[in-house]
PDB file of C-alpha atoms in Angstrom:
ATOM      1  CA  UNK B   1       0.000   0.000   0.000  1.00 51.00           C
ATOM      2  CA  UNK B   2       1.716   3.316  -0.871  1.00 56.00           C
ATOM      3  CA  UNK B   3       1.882   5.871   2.206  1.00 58.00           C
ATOM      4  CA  UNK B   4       0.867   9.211   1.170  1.00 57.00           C
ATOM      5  CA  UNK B   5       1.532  12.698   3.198  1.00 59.00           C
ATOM      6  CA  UNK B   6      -1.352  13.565   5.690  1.00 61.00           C
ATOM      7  CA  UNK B   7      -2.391  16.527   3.518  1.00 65.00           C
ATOM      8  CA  UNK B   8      -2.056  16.264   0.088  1.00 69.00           C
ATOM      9  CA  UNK B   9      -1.477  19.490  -2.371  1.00 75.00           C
ATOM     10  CA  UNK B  10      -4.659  20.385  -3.454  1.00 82.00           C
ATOM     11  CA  UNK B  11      -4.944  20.272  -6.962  1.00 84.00           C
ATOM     12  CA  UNK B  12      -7.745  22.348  -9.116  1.00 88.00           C
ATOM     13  CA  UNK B  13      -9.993  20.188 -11.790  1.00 88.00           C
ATOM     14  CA  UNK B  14      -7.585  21.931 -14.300  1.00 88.00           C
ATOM     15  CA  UNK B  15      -4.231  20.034 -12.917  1.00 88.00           C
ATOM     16  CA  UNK B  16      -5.880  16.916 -12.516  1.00 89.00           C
ATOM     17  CA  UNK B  17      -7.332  16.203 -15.663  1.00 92.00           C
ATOM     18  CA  UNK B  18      -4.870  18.343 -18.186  1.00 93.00           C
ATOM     19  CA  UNK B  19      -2.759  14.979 -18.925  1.00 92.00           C
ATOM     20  CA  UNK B  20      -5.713  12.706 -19.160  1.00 93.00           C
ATOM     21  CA  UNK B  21      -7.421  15.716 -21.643  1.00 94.00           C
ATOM     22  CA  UNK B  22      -3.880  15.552 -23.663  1.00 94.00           C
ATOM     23  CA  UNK B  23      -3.805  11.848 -24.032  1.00 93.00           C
ATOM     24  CA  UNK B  24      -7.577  11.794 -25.055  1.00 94.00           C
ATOM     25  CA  UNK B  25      -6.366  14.387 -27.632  1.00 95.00           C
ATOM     26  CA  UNK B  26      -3.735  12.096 -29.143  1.00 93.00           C
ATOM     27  CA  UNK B  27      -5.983   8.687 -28.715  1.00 92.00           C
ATOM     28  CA  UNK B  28      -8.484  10.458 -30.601  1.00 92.00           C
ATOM     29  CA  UNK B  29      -6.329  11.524 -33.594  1.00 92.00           C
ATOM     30  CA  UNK B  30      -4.491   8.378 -33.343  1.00 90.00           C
ATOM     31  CA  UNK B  31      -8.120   6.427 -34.128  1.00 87.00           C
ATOM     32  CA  UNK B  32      -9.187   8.880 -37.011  1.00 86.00           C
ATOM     33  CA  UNK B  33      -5.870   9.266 -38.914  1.00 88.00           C
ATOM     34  CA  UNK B  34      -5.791   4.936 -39.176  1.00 86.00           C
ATOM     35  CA  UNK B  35      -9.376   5.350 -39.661  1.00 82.00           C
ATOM     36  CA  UNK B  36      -9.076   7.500 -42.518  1.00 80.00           C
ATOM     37  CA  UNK B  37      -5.965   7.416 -43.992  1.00 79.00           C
ATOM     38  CA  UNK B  38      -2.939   4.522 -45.036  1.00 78.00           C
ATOM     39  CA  UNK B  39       0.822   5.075 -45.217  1.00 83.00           C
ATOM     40  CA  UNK B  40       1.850   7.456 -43.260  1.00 87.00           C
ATOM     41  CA  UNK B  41      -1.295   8.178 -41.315  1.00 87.00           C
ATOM     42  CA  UNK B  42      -0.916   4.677 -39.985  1.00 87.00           C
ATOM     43  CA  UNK B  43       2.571   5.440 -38.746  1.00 90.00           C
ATOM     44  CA  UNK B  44       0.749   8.398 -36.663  1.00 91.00           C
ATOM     45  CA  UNK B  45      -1.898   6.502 -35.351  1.00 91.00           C
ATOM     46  CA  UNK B  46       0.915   3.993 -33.544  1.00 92.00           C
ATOM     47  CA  UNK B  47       2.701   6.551 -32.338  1.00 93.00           C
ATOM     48  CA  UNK B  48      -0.174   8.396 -30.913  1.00 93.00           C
ATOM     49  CA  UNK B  49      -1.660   4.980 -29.266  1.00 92.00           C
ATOM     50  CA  UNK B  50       1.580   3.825 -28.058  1.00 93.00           C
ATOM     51  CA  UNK B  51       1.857   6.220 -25.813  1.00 93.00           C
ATOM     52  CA  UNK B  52      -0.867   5.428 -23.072  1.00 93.00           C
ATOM     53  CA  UNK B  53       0.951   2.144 -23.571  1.00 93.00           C
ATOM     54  CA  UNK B  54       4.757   3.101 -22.942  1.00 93.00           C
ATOM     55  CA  UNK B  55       3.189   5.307 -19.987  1.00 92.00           C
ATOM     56  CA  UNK B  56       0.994   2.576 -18.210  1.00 91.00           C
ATOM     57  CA  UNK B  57       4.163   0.649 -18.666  1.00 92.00           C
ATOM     58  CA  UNK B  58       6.091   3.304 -17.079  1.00 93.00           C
ATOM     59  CA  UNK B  59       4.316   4.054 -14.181  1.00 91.00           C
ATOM     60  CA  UNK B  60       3.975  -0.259 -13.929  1.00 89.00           C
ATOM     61  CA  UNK B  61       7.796  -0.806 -13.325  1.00 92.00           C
ATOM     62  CA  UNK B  62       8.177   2.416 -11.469  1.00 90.00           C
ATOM     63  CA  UNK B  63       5.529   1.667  -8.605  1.00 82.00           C
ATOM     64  CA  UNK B  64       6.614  -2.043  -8.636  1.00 68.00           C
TER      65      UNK B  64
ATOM     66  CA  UNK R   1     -28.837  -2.522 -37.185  1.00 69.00           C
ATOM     67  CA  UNK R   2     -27.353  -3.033 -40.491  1.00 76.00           C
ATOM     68  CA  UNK R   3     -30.211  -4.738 -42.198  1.00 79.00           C
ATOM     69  CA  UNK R   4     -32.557  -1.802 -40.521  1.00 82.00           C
ATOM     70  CA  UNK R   5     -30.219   1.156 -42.230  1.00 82.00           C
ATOM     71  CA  UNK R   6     -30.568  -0.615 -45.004  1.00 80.00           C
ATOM     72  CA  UNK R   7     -34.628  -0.493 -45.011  1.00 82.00           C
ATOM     73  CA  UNK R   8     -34.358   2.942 -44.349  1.00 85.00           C
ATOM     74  CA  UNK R   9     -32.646   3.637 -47.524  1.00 84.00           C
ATOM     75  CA  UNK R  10     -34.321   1.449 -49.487  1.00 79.00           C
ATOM     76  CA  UNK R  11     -37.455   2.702 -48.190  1.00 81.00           C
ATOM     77  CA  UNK R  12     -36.626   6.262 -48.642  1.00 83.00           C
ATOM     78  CA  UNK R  13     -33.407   7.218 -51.369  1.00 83.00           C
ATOM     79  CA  UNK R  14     -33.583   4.359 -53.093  1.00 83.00           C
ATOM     80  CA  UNK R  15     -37.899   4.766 -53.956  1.00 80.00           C
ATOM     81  CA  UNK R  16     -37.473   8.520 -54.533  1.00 78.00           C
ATOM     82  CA  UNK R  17     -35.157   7.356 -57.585  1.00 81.00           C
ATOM     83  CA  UNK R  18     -37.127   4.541 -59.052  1.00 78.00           C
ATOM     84  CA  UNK R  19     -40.686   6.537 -58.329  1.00 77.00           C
ATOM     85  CA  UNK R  20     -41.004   6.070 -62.030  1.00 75.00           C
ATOM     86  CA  UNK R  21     -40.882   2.432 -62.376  1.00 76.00           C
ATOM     87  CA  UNK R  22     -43.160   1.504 -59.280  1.00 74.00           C
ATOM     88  CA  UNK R  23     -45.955   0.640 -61.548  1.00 73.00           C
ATOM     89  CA  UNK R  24     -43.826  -1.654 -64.128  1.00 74.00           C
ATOM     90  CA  UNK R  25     -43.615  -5.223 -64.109  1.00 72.00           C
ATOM     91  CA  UNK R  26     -40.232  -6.807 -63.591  1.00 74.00           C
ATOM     92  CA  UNK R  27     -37.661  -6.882 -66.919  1.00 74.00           C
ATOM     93  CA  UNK R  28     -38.777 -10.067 -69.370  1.00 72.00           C
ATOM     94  CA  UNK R  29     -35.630  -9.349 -71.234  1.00 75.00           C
ATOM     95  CA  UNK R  30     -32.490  -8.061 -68.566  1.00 78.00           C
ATOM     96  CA  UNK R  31     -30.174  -6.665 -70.646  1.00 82.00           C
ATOM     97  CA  UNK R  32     -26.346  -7.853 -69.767  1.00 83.00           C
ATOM     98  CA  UNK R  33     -24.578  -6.766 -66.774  1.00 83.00           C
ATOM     99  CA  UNK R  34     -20.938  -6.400 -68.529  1.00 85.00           C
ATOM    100  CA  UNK R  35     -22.795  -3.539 -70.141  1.00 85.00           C
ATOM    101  CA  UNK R  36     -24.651  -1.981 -66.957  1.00 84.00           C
ATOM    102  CA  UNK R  37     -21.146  -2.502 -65.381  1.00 86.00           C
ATOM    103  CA  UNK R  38     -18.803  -0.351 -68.704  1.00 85.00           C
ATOM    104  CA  UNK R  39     -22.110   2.520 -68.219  1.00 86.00           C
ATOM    105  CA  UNK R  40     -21.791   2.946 -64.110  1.00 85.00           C
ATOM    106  CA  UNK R  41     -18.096   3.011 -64.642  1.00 86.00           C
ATOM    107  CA  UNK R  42     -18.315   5.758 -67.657  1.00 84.00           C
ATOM    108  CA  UNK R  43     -21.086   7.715 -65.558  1.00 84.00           C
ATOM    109  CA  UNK R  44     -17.865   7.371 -62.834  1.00 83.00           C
ATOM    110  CA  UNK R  45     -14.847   7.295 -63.707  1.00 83.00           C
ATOM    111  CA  UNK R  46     -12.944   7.840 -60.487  1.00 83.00           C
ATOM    112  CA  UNK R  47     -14.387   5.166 -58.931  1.00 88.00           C
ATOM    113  CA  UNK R  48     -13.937   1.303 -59.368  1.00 87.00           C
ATOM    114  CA  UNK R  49     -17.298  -1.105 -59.420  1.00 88.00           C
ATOM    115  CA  UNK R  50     -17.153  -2.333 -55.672  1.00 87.00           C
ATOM    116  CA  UNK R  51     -20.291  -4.765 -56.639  1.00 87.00           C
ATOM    117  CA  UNK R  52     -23.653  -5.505 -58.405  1.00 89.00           C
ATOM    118  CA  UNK R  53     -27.033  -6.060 -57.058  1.00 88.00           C
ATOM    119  CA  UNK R  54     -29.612  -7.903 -59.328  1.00 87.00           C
ATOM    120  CA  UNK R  55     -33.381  -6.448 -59.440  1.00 86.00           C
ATOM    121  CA  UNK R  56     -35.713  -7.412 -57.146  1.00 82.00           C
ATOM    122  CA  UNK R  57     -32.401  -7.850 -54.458  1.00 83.00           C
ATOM    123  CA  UNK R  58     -32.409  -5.555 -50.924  1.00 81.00           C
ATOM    124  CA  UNK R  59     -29.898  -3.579 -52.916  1.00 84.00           C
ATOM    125  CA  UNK R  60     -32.326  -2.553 -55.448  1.00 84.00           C
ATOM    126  CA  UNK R  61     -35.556  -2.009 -57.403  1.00 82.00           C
ATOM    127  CA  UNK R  62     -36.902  -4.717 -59.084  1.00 82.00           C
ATOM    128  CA  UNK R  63     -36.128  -3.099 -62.493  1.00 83.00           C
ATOM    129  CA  UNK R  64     -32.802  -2.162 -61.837  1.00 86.00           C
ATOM    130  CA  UNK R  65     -29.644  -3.314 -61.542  1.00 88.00           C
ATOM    131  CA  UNK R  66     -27.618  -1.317 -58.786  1.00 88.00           C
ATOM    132  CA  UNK R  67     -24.058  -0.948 -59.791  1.00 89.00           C
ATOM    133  CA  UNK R  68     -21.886   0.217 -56.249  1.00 88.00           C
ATOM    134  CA  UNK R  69     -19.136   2.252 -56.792  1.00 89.00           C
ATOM    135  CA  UNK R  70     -16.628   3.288 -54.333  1.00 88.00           C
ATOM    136  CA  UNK R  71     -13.508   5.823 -54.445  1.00 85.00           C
ATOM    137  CA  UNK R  72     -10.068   5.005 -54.962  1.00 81.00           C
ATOM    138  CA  UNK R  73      -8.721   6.588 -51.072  1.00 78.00           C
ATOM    139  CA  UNK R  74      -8.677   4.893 -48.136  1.00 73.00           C
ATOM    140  CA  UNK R  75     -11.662   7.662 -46.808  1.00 73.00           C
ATOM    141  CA  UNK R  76     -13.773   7.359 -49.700  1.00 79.00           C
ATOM    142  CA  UNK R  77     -13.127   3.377 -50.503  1.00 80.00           C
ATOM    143  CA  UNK R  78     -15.690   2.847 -48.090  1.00 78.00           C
ATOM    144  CA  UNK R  79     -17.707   5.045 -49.358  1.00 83.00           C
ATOM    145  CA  UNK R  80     -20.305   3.439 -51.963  1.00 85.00           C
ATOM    146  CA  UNK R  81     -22.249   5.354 -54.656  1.00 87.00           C
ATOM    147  CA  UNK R  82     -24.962   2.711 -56.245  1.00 87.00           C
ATOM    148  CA  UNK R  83     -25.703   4.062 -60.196  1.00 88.00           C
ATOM    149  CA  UNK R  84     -29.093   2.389 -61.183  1.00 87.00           C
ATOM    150  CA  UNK R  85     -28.906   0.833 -64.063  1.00 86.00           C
ATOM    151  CA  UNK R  86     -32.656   0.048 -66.336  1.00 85.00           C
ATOM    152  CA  UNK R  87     -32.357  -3.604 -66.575  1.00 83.00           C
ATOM    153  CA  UNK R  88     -34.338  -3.953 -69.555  1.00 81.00           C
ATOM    154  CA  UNK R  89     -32.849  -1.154 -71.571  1.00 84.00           C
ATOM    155  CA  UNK R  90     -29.570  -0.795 -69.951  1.00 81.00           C
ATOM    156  CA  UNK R  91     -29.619   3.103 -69.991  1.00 82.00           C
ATOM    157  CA  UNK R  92     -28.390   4.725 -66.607  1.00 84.00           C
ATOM    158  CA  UNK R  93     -31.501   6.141 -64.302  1.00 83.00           C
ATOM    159  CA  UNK R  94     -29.852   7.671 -61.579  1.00 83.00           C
ATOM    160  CA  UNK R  95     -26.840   7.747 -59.068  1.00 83.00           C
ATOM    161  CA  UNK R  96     -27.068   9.451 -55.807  1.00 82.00           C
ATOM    162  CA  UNK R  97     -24.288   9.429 -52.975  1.00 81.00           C
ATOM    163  CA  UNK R  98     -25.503   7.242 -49.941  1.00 84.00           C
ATOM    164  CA  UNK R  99     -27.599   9.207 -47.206  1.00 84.00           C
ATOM    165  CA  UNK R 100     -25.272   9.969 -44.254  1.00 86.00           C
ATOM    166  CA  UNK R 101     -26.796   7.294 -41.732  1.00 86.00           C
ATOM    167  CA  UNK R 102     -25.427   4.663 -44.178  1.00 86.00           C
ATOM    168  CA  UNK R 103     -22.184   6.552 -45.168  1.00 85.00           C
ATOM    169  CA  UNK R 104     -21.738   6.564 -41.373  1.00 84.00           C
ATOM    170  CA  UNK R 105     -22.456   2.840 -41.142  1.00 84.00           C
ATOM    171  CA  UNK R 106     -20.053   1.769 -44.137  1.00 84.00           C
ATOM    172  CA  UNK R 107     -17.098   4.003 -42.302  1.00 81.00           C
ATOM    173  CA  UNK R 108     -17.715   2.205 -38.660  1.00 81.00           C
ATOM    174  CA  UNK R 109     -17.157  -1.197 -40.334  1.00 82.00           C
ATOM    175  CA  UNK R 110     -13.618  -1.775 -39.914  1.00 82.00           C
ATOM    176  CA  UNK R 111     -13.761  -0.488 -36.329  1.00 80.00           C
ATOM    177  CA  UNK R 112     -16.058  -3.651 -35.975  1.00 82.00           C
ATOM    178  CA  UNK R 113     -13.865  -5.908 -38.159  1.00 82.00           C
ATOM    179  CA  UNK R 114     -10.383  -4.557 -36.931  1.00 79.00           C
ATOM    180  CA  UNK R 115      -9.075  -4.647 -40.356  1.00 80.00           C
ATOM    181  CA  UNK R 116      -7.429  -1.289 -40.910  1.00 82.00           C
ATOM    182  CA  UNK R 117      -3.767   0.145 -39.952  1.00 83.00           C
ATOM    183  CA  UNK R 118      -1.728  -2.675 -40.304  1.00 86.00           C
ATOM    184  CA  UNK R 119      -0.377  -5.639 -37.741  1.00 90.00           C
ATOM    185  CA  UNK R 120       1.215  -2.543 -35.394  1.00 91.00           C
ATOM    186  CA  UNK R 121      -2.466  -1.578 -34.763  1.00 90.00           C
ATOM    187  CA  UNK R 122      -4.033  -4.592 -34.136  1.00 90.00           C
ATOM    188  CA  UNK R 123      -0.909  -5.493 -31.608  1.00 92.00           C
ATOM    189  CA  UNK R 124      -1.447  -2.286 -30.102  1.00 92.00           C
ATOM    190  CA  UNK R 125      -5.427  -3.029 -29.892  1.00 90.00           C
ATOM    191  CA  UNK R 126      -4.666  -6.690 -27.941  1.00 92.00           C
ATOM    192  CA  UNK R 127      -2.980  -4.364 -25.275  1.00 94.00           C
ATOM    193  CA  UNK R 128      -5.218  -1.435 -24.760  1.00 92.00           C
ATOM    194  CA  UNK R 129      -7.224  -4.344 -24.589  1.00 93.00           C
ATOM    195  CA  UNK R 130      -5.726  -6.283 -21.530  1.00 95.00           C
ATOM    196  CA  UNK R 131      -5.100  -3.049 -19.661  1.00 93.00           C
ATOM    197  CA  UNK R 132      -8.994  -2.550 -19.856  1.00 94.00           C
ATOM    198  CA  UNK R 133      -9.607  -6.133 -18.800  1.00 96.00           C
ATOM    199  CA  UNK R 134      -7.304  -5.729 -15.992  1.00 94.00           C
ATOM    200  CA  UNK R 135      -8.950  -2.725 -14.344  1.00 94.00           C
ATOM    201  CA  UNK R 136     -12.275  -4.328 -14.765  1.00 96.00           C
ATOM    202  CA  UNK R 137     -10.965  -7.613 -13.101  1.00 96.00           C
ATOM    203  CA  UNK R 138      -8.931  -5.712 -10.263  1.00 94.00           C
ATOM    204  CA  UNK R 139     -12.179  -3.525  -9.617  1.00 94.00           C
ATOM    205  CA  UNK R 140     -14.448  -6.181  -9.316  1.00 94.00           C
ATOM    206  CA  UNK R 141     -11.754  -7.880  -6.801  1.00 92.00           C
ATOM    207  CA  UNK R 142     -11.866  -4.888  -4.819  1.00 92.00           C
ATOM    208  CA  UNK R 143     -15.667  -4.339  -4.607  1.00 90.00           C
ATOM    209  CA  UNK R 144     -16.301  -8.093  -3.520  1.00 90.00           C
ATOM    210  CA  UNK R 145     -13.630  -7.947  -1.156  1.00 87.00           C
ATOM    211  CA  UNK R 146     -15.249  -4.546   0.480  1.00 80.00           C
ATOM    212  CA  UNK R 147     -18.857  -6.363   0.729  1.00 72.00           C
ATOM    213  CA  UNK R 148     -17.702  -9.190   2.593  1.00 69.00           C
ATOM    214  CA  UNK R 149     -17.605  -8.751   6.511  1.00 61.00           C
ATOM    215  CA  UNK R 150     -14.879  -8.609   8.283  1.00 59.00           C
ATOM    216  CA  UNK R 151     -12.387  -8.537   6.104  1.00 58.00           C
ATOM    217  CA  UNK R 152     -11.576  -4.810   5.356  1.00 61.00           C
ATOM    218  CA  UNK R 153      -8.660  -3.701   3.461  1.00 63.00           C
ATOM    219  CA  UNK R 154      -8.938  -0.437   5.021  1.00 65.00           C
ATOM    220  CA  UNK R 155      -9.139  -1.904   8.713  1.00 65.00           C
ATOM    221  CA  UNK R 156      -5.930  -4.288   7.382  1.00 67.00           C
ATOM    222  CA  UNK R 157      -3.757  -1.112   6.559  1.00 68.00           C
ATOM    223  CA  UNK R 158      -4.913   0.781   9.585  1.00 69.00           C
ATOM    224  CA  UNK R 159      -3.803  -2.205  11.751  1.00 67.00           C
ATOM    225  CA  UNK R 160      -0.594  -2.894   9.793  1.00 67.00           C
ATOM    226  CA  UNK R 161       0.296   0.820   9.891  1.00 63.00           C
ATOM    227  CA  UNK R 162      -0.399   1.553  13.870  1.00 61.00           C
ATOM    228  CA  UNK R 163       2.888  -0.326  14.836  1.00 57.00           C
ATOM    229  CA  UNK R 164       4.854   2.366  13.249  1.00 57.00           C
ATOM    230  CA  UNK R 165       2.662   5.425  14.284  1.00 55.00           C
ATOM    231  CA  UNK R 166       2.150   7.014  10.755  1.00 55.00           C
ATOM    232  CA  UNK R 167      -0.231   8.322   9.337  1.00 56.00           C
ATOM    233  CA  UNK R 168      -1.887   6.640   6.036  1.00 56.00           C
ATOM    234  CA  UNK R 169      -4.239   7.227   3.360  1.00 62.00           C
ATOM    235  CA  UNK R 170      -5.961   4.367   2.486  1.00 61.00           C
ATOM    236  CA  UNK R 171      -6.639   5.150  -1.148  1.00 55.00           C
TER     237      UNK R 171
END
């Protein structure tokens, strides 16, 4: 169980959801641009999806 | 859902442009579909024939035959355009672009089949996948373990963490 400080910093609606907001952003362009387009527009859509990815990864191997 | 969408536009667009032959009785003669095919792809010529319904088929009146076109991107591939064809004389009636609700049904499809953006994609679908699966199964562990009594995961930490007089959130 992780131990957190007593208080926590207070964070507005702003700060917590900005990152979640940004990699909606990119999920969302990742779907279209396979959706709609080929070549290169596939390449896009993997990088923009990989990301949640690498970063649930991340977070994985640094809590564990 | 499909098969409804379908109804609707067979119902509505695809009446409107064979008002005219409502009345007639189905072709004694059909003329030959090579030819219906060469006309819808003169009438067209950026796209490429994607198929051909027969009269009398969901796809089309019963005097017709119903050439589908489709574009030549990966958008607009999808995309069909049907150009009604007079099965008896072979002379082009009409050809209308599909009505949103089925455009919108005929771009959804690979989201259902999975078949677009390469292996990378559908790799990077089976994970997104398994991380979903795993918050669903760790939530549902969590909830069941809350209902039953006694056992508390909250009363666990608060006893665990009293030997060493901190304070915890038990998030």
């Amino acid at each position: 169980m992780t131990r957190m400080p007593l208080h926590p910093r207070r964070q507005t609606n702003g700060q917590i959801f900005a990152i979640p907001m940004v990699l909606g952003v990119l999920s969302v362009i990742g779907l279209v641009s396979a959706l709609v387009g080929d070549g290169f527009w596939d390449g896009v859509s993997w990088v923009t999806l990989a990301i949640p990815i690498l970063l649930c990864g991340y977070f994985l191997l640094k809590r564990g | 859902m499909a098969e409804l969408v379908i109804k609707i536009w067979q119902f509505g667009q695809l009446a409107e442009m064979t008002a005219q032959y409502k009345d007639k009785p189905p072709p004694a003669h059909p003329s030959s579909i090579d030819t219906a095919v060469q006309t819808a792809m003169k009438a067209e010529p950026d796209m490429k024939p994607a198929f051909v319904a027969f009269p009398g088929t969901i796809f089309s009146s019963k005097s017709h035959y119903a050439v589908f076109m489709r574009g030549n991107t990966p958008l607009t591939a999808k995309l069909l355009k049907p150009a009604l064809i007079d099965a008896e004389t072979g002379v082009l009636t009409d050809s209308r672009k599909l009505p949103w609700y089925v455009a919108t049904l005929l771009i959804s499809q690979p989201l259902h089949f999975g078949d677009y953006g390469g292996m990378p994609l559908k790799i990077i679908w089976a994970i997104l996948d398994i991380i979903t699966i795993v918050v669903l199964v760790t939530g549902l562990y969590l909830w069941l373990r809350r209902r039953q009594s006694g056992v508390s995961v909250e009363r666990a930490v608060i006893n665990a963490s009293a030997s060493d007089h901190r304070p915890v959130y038990t998030s």
